[in-house]
PDB file of C-alpha atoms in Angstrom:
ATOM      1  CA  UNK A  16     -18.263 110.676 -37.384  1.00  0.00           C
ATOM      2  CA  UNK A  17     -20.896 107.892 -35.833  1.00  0.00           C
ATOM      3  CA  UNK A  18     -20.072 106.053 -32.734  1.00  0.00           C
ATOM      4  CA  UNK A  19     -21.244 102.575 -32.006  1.00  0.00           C
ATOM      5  CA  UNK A  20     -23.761 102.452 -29.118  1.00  0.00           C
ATOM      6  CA  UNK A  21     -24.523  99.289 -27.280  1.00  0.00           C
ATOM      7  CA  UNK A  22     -28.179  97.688 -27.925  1.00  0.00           C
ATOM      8  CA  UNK A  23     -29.249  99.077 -24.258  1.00  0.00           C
ATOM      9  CA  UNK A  24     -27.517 102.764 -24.762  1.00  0.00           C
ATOM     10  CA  UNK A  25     -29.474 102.978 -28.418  1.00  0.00           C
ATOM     11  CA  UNK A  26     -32.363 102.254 -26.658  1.00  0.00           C
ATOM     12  CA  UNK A  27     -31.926 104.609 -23.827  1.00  0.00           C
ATOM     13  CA  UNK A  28     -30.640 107.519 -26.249  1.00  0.00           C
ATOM     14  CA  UNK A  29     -33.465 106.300 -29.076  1.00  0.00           C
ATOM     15  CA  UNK A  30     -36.012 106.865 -26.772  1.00  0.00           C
ATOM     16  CA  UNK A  31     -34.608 110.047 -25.468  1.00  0.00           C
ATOM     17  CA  UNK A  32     -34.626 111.311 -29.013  1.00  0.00           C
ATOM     18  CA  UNK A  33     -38.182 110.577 -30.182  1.00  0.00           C
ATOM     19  CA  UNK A  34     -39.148 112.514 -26.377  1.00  0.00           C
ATOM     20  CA  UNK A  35     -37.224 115.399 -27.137  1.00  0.00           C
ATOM     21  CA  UNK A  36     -38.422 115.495 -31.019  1.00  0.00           C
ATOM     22  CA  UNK A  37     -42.294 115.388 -29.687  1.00  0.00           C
ATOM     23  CA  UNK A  38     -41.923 118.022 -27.067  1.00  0.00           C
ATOM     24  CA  UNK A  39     -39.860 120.079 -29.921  1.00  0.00           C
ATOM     25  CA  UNK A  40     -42.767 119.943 -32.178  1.00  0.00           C
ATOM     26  CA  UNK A  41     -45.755 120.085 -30.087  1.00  0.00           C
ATOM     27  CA  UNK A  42     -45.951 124.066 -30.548  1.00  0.00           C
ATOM     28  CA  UNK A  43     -45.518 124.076 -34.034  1.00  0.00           C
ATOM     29  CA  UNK A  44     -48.240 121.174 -34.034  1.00  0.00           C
ATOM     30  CA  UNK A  45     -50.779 122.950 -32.004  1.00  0.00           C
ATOM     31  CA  UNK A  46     -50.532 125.955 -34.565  1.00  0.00           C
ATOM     32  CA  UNK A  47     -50.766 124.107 -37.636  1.00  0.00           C
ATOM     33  CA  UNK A  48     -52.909 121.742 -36.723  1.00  0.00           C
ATOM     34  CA  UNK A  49     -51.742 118.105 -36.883  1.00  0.00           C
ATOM     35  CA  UNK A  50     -51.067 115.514 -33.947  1.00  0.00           C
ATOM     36  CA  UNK A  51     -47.863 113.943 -32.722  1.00  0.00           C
ATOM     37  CA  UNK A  52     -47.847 110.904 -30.994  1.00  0.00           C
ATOM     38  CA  UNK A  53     -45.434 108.679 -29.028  1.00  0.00           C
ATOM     39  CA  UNK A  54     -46.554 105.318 -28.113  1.00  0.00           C
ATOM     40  CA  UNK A  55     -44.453 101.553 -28.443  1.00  0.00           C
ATOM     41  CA  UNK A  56     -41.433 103.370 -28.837  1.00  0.00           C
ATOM     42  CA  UNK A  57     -42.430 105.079 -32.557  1.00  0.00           C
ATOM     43  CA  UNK A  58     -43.030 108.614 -33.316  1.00  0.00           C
ATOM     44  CA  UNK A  59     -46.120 109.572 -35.590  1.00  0.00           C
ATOM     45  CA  UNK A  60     -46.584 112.798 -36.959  1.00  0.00           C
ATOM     46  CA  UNK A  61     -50.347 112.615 -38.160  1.00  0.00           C
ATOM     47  CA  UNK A  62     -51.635 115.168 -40.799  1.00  0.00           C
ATOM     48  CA  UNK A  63     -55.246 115.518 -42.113  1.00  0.00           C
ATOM     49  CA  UNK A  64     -53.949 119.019 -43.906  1.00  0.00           C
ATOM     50  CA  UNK A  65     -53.445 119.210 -46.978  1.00  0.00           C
ATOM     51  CA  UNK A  66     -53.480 115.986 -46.791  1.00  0.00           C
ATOM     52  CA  UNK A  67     -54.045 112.567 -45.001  1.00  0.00           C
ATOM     53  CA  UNK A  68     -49.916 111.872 -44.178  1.00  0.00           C
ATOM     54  CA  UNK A  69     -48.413 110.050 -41.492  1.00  0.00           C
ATOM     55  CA  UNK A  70     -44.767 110.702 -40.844  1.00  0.00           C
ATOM     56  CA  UNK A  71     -43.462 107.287 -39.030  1.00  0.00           C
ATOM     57  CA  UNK A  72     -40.477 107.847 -36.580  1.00  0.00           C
ATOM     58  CA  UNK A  73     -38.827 104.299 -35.127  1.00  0.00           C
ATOM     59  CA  UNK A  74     -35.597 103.131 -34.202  1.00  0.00           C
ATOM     60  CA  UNK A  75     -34.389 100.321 -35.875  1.00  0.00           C
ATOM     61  CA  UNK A  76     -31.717  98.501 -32.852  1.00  0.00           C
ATOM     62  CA  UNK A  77     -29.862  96.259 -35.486  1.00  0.00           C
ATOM     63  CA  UNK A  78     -28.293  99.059 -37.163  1.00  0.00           C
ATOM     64  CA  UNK A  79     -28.505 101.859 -34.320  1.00  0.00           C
ATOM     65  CA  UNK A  80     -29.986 103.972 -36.395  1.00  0.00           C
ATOM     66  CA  UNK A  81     -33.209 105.967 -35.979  1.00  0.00           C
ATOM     67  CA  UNK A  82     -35.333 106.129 -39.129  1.00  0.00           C
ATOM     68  CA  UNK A  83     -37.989 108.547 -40.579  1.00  0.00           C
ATOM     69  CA  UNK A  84     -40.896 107.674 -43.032  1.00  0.00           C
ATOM     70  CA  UNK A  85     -42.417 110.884 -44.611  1.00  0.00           C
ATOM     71  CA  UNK A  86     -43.226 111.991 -48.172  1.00  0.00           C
ATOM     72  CA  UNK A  87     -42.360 108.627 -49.503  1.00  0.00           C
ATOM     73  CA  UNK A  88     -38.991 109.368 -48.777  1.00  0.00           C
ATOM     74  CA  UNK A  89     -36.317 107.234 -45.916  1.00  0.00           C
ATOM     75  CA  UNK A  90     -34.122 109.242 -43.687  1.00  0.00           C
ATOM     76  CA  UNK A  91     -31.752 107.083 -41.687  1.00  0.00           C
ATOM     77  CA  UNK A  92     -29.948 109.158 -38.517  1.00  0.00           C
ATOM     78  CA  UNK A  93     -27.340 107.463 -36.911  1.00  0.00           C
ATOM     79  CA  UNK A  94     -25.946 108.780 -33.505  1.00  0.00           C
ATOM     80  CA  UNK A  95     -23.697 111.571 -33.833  1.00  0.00           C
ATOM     81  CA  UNK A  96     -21.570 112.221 -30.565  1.00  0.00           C
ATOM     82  CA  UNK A  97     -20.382 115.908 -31.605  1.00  0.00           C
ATOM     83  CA  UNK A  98     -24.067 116.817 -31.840  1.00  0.00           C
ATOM     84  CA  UNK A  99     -24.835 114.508 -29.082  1.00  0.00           C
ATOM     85  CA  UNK A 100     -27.919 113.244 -30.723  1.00  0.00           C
ATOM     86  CA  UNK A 101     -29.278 111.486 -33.463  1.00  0.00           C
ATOM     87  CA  UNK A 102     -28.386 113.423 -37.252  1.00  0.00           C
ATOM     88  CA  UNK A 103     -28.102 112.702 -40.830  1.00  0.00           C
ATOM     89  CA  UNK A 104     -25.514 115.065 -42.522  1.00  0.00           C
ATOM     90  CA  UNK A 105     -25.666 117.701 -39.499  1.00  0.00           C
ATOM     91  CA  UNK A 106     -29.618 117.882 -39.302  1.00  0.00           C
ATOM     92  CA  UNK A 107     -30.479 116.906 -35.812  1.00  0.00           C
ATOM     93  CA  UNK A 108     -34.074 115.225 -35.472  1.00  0.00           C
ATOM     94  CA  UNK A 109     -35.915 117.391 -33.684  1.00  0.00           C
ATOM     95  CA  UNK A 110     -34.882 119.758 -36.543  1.00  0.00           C
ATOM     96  CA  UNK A 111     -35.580 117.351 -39.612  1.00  0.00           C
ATOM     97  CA  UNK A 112     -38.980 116.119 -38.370  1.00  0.00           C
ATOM     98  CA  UNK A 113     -39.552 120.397 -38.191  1.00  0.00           C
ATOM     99  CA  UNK A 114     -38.413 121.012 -41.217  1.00  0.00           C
ATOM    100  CA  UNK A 115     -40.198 118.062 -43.165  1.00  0.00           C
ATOM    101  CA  UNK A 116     -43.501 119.100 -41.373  1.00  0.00           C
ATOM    102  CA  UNK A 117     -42.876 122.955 -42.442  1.00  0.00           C
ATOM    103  CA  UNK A 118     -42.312 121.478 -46.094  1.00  0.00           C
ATOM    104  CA  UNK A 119     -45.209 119.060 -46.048  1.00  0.00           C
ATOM    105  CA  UNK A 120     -47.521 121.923 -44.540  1.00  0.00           C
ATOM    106  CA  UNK A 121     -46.152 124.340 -46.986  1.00  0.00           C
ATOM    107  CA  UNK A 122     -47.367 122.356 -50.117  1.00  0.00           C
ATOM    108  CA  UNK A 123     -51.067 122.979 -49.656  1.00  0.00           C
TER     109      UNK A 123
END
């Protein structure tokens, strides 16, 4: 179930998300290597192994959603009140963005 936020309560909870999803992978980026950033609102996961990749993390405020550019692949995560934070199908974002890095490490 997805609830409709307001533009300002996206915005507030949008930003909260991308926070919590860098401080949630800043120990798994400091062992494997690769930089996350957080500037203008978007979320970049930058790799140089095995690869150049850039994983691109923005909210999109017309559709509340928060979206996720990696492996030439779109995830869209909508708010999700029972989880009380941004999912797609039950996969928070802290926990996607982890588990797309693990993959995208893992296929060196």
């Amino acid at each position: 179930m997805t609830t409709t936020l307001s533009e300002q309560e996206f915005r507030v909870k949008s930003d909260q998300a991308l926070e919590h999803a860098r401080q949630a992978l800043l120990s798994l980026a400091d062992a494997e290597g690769f930089e996350v950033e957080f500037q203008n609102g978007v979320l970049d996961l930058v790799f140089e192994n095995p690869g150049d990749a850039r994983f691109v993390v923005s909210p999109n405020a017309p559709v509340r959603q928060i979206w996720v550019s990696a492996m030439a692949k779109s995830y869209k995560l909508s708010w999700a009140p029972e989880h009380g934070a941004f999912a797609l199908n039950g996969e928070t974002l802290p926990k996607l963005l982890e588990r797309l890095a693990r993959q995208f490490l893992g296929s060196a």
